Coordinates of C-alpha atoms in Angstrom, one line a residue:
M4 CA 222.4 258.3 419.9
K5 CA 224.2 260.2 422.4
I6 CA 227.7 261.8 422.0
T7 CA 229.9 263.2 424.5
V8 CA 232.5 266.0 424.1
V9 CA 234.5 266.5 427.1
G10 CA 236.1 270.0 427.5
A11 CA 234.1 273.0 426.5
G12 CA 237.1 275.1 425.0
N13 CA 237.7 276.1 421.7
V14 CA 238.3 272.9 420.0
G15 CA 235.8 270.8 422.2
A16 CA 233.1 273.9 421.0
T17 CA 233.9 273.5 417.7
C18 CA 233.9 269.5 417.5
A19 CA 230.3 269.7 419.4
N20 CA 229.0 272.4 417.1
C21 CA 230.4 270.3 414.1
I22 CA 228.6 267.1 415.3
A23 CA 225.4 269.0 416.0
Q24 CA 225.1 270.8 412.4
K25 CA 225.7 267.0 411.2
E26 CA 222.8 265.8 412.9
L27 CA 225.2 262.8 414.0
A28 CA 223.0 262.3 417.1
N29 CA 219.8 263.2 418.9
E30 CA 222.1 264.8 421.6
V31 CA 225.1 266.1 422.3
I32 CA 226.7 266.4 425.8
I33 CA 229.8 268.9 426.1
V34 CA 231.4 268.8 429.6
D35 CA 233.7 271.1 431.6
I36 CA 234.7 271.8 434.7
K37 CA 234.5 275.7 434.5
D38 CA 231.1 276.0 435.9
G39 CA 228.8 277.5 433.3
L40 CA 231.4 277.2 430.3
S41 CA 229.4 274.4 428.8
E42 CA 226.3 275.5 429.6
G43 CA 226.7 278.9 428.1
K44 CA 228.6 277.4 424.7
A45 CA 225.8 274.8 424.4
L46 CA 223.1 277.1 424.8
D47 CA 224.5 279.5 422.1
M48 CA 224.8 276.6 419.8
W49 CA 221.6 275.5 420.2
Q50 CA 220.1 279.1 419.4
T51 CA 221.1 278.5 416.1
A52 CA 219.6 275.5 415.3
P53 CA 216.5 277.3 414.2
I54 CA 219.1 279.1 411.4
N55 CA 221.2 276.2 410.7
Y56 CA 218.4 274.0 410.1
Y57 CA 219.3 271.0 413.1
D58 CA 217.6 269.2 415.5
T59 CA 220.4 267.6 417.5
R60 CA 220.0 268.9 421.0
V61 CA 222.9 270.4 422.7
K62 CA 223.3 270.5 426.7
G63 CA 226.0 271.3 428.7
V64 CA 227.1 270.4 432.1
T65 CA 229.3 271.1 434.4
N66 CA 231.3 268.0 436.2
D67 CA 228.6 266.0 435.7
Y68 CA 229.3 262.8 433.9
A69 CA 225.9 261.5 434.7
A70 CA 224.3 263.0 431.9
T71 CA 226.8 261.8 429.8
A72 CA 225.5 258.0 430.5
G73 CA 225.2 255.9 427.1
S74 CA 227.1 258.0 425.2
E75 CA 228.0 255.8 421.8
V76 CA 231.3 257.9 421.2
V77 CA 233.2 259.9 423.7
V78 CA 235.5 262.6 422.3
I79 CA 238.2 264.0 424.8
T80 CA 239.7 267.4 424.4
S81 CA 240.5 268.3 427.6
G82 CA 243.9 269.6 429.1
L83 CA 246.0 272.9 428.8
P84 CA 246.8 274.0 425.5
R85 CA 250.1 274.7 423.9
K86 CA 251.8 278.4 424.8
P87 CA 254.7 279.7 422.6
G88 CA 257.8 278.0 423.6
M89 CA 256.1 275.2 425.0
S90 CA 256.5 271.6 423.3
R91 CA 253.9 269.2 423.4
D92 CA 256.1 266.7 425.3
D93 CA 255.8 269.7 428.4
L94 CA 252.4 268.9 428.9
I95 CA 252.7 265.4 430.0
A96 CA 252.4 265.4 433.7
T97 CA 249.3 267.7 433.7
N98 CA 247.6 266.1 430.5
A99 CA 248.2 262.6 431.5
G100 CA 246.5 263.3 434.9
I101 CA 243.6 265.2 433.3
V102 CA 243.0 262.2 430.2
K103 CA 242.8 259.4 433.2
S104 CA 240.6 261.1 435.5
V105 CA 238.0 262.1 432.7
T106 CA 238.2 258.5 431.2
E107 CA 237.5 257.0 434.1
N108 CA 234.5 258.9 434.5
V109 CA 233.5 258.5 430.7
I110 CA 233.9 254.6 431.3
A111 CA 232.1 254.5 434.7
H112 CA 228.8 256.0 432.5
S113 CA 229.1 255.0 429.2
P114 CA 231.4 251.3 428.9
D115 CA 230.9 250.5 425.5
A116 CA 231.9 254.2 424.4
I117 CA 234.1 254.6 421.5
I118 CA 236.5 257.2 422.7
I119 CA 238.5 259.8 420.5
I120 CA 241.4 261.7 422.2
V121 CA 242.4 264.9 420.9
S122 CA 244.4 266.0 424.2
N123 CA 248.1 266.8 423.7
P124 CA 250.7 265.6 423.4
L125 CA 248.3 263.5 421.2
D126 CA 249.8 259.6 420.9
V127 CA 251.2 259.5 424.5
M128 CA 247.4 261.0 425.9
T129 CA 245.8 257.9 423.6
Y130 CA 248.4 256.0 425.6
A131 CA 247.1 257.1 428.6
A132 CA 243.4 257.0 427.8
F133 CA 244.1 253.2 426.8
L134 CA 245.7 251.9 429.7
T135 CA 242.7 253.8 431.8
A136 CA 240.0 252.6 429.7
K137 CA 241.1 249.0 429.7
K138 CA 238.8 248.4 426.9
A139 CA 239.9 246.8 423.2
S140 CA 242.1 248.8 421.2
N141 CA 239.6 249.4 418.4
K142 CA 237.3 251.3 420.5
V143 CA 240.2 254.2 421.8
F144 CA 242.2 256.0 419.5
G145 CA 243.5 259.2 418.6
M146 CA 242.8 261.8 416.2
A147 CA 245.8 263.6 414.5
G148 CA 246.4 262.2 411.0
V149 CA 243.2 263.8 409.9
L150 CA 244.0 267.0 410.7
D151 CA 247.3 267.0 409.8
T152 CA 246.6 266.0 406.4
A153 CA 244.0 268.5 406.0
R154 CA 247.0 271.1 406.5
Y155 CA 249.0 269.5 403.8
R156 CA 245.8 269.1 401.5
A157 CA 245.1 272.7 402.2
F158 CA 248.7 274.3 401.6
L159 CA 249.1 271.8 398.5
A160 CA 245.4 273.4 397.2
E161 CA 246.7 276.8 398.1
E162 CA 250.0 276.7 395.9
L163 CA 248.7 274.4 393.0
N164 CA 245.3 276.8 392.8
V165 CA 243.1 274.1 392.8
S166 CA 240.1 272.6 394.9
P167 CA 241.1 271.0 398.2
K168 CA 238.3 268.5 397.2
D169 CA 240.3 266.9 394.8
I170 CA 243.6 266.2 396.9
Q171 CA 244.1 263.1 398.5
A172 CA 246.8 262.6 400.4
L173 CA 248.4 259.8 403.2
L174 CA 250.4 261.2 406.2
M175 CA 251.8 258.5 409.0
G176 CA 253.7 258.7 412.3
G177 CA 253.6 260.7 415.5
H178 CA 251.5 263.9 415.9
G179 CA 254.0 266.8 416.0
D180 CA 257.6 267.6 414.2
T181 CA 258.5 263.7 413.3
M182 CA 255.2 262.9 411.4
V183 CA 255.7 261.5 407.6
P184 CA 253.2 263.2 404.9
L185 CA 254.1 260.3 402.0
P186 CA 254.5 262.5 398.6
R187 CA 254.3 259.1 396.7
Y188 CA 250.4 258.3 398.1
T189 CA 249.2 262.0 397.4
T190 CA 247.2 262.6 394.5
V191 CA 245.3 265.2 392.6
A192 CA 242.5 264.2 391.0
G193 CA 244.2 261.1 390.8
I194 CA 247.5 262.7 389.3
P195 CA 250.5 262.2 391.3
V196 CA 251.4 265.3 393.1
T197 CA 254.7 265.2 391.8
D198 CA 253.6 265.7 388.2
L199 CA 252.0 268.7 389.3
I200 CA 254.8 270.7 391.7
E201 CA 258.3 271.1 391.7
E202 CA 260.5 268.8 394.5
D203 CA 261.8 272.1 396.3
K204 CA 257.8 273.6 396.6
L205 CA 256.7 270.2 397.8
N206 CA 259.1 269.7 400.0
A207 CA 258.5 273.7 401.8
I208 CA 255.1 272.1 401.9
I209 CA 256.0 269.1 403.9
E210 CA 258.4 270.9 406.4
R211 CA 255.5 273.5 406.9
T212 CA 252.9 270.9 407.5
K213 CA 255.0 269.0 410.1
F214 CA 255.6 272.5 412.0
G215 CA 251.8 273.5 411.1
G216 CA 250.6 273.1 415.0
G217 CA 253.5 275.5 415.7
E218 CA 253.2 278.1 413.1
L219 CA 249.4 278.5 414.6
V220 CA 250.5 279.0 417.9
N221 CA 253.4 281.6 417.2
L222 CA 250.4 283.4 415.2
M223 CA 247.5 283.4 417.9
G224 CA 249.1 282.3 421.1
T225 CA 247.6 279.6 421.4
S226 CA 246.6 275.9 419.8
A227 CA 244.3 275.9 416.9
W228 CA 240.5 275.0 417.0
Y229 CA 238.5 274.9 413.8
A230 CA 240.7 272.6 412.3
P231 CA 241.3 270.5 415.4
G232 CA 237.2 270.5 416.1
A233 CA 236.2 269.6 412.7
A234 CA 238.7 266.9 412.1
A235 CA 237.2 265.0 415.0
A236 CA 233.9 265.7 414.0
Q237 CA 234.6 264.0 410.7
M238 CA 235.7 260.8 412.5
V239 CA 232.9 260.8 414.6
E240 CA 230.2 261.0 411.4
A241 CA 232.2 257.9 409.5
I242 CA 231.7 256.2 413.2
V243 CA 228.3 256.7 414.0
R244 CA 227.2 256.7 410.3
D245 CA 229.3 253.3 409.6
Q246 CA 231.1 255.0 406.7
K247 CA 234.3 252.8 406.7
R248 CA 236.2 256.0 405.7
I249 CA 240.0 255.6 405.4
F250 CA 241.7 257.9 407.6
P251 CA 245.0 258.1 409.1
V252 CA 244.4 257.7 412.8
C253 CA 246.7 257.3 416.2
A254 CA 246.3 253.4 416.6
L255 CA 247.9 250.6 418.5
L256 CA 249.9 248.6 416.5
N257 CA 250.3 245.3 417.1
G258 CA 253.0 243.8 414.5
E259 CA 251.7 246.2 411.7
Y260 CA 254.8 247.8 410.1
G261 CA 257.1 245.5 412.2
M262 CA 255.9 247.7 415.5
K263 CA 254.3 246.5 418.1
D264 CA 252.9 248.2 422.0
I265 CA 253.1 251.7 420.6
F266 CA 250.4 254.6 419.3
L267 CA 251.3 255.6 416.2
G268 CA 249.5 257.7 413.1
V269 CA 248.6 255.1 410.1
P270 CA 245.8 254.7 407.8
V271 CA 242.6 252.8 408.9
V272 CA 238.9 251.8 408.2
L273 CA 236.7 253.7 410.6
G274 CA 233.2 252.3 410.9
K275 CA 230.5 251.7 413.5
N276 CA 233.1 249.2 415.5
G277 CA 235.6 252.2 415.8
I278 CA 239.4 251.2 414.0
E279 CA 237.8 248.0 412.0
K280 CA 241.1 247.2 410.1
V281 CA 244.5 248.7 410.3
I282 CA 245.8 249.1 406.6
E283 CA 249.9 248.4 405.9
V284 CA 250.5 250.0 402.8
K285 CA 254.1 249.2 401.2
L286 CA 256.5 251.6 402.1
N287 CA 260.1 252.4 401.0
T288 CA 263.2 252.4 402.2
E289 CA 263.5 255.8 403.2
E290 CA 259.9 256.2 404.1
M291 CA 260.1 253.0 406.6
E292 CA 262.9 254.9 408.0
L293 CA 260.9 257.8 408.7
L294 CA 258.3 256.4 410.5
K295 CA 260.8 254.2 412.6
G296 CA 262.4 257.7 413.4
S297 CA 258.8 258.7 414.4
A298 CA 258.2 255.7 416.2
E299 CA 261.4 256.1 418.4
A300 CA 260.7 260.0 419.2
V301 CA 256.7 258.5 420.1
K302 CA 258.1 255.8 422.4
S303 CA 260.4 258.1 424.4
V304 CA 257.4 260.2 425.2
M305 CA 255.2 257.3 426.1
K306 CA 258.6 256.1 428.5
V307 CA 258.7 259.4 430.1
L308 CA 255.2 258.8 430.9
D309 CA 255.7 255.4 432.0
E310 CA 258.2 256.7 434.5
M311 CA 256.0 259.3 436.0
N312 CA 253.5 256.4 437.2
I313 CA 250.6 258.3 436.8
L314 CA 248.5 255.6 435.5
S315 CA 249.5 252.9 438.1

């Protein structure tokens, strides 16, 4: 088993480190365009193996996609990070070109790989990778919902002073300000969260979740990495161990929720074949309207990308 992470920045390195420590593969390959960066980070990680007791070999390469040949799963984190005052949409042209090039190289050496996109703007970069890869949509999808629900659950655990392990939540829609957290599908050890928290506090947590990425950018001057990297690694684990985990994932819709030809965050069953099923939960009128609004926001950015003709 070989897993490749493209991009040795903070998110990619964190993801690779989590994958290695979980021993999800015999070998983890980290690829980057900056000479020596992936080699150095991989060497540093490998030197933790005797301390953290894992056997996964970690190898870094500079622009050498031949080293990635035969990868079962590839996580693409490449692209520019957001800076303060920069919207995700500002990144479209540059990052779409990067994702296109990376995806072409990945497919050339690992045609059967399942591809997970982490690059921003997430929904549209997943769309770009799908068009470039020319693979079935269950094999190309994006990481967003796992991260967003983790933030939502972390905030709830803090407010309620309970273990985050006991909080289950569902969040749908685009990765960004129009995401749709669903309190009706949020529970604490099986107890509806609405029974445990006042409505105004819950609404405040939902709003904080929607802007969770921006909050971290404002604090640090760059995008988050610990939680995004760990979230992508959790998706990899579900795939390589065929866990059949139910996660919100940025997936291509083919009629589900009355939508087609759009990548949007929805709950799916994740296993060895990638997305094994898209789950259609029952949404009330208000929830469906919010999801449609989120979809329209994603479609508008997809249209911007289409009009750039980068992928033609």
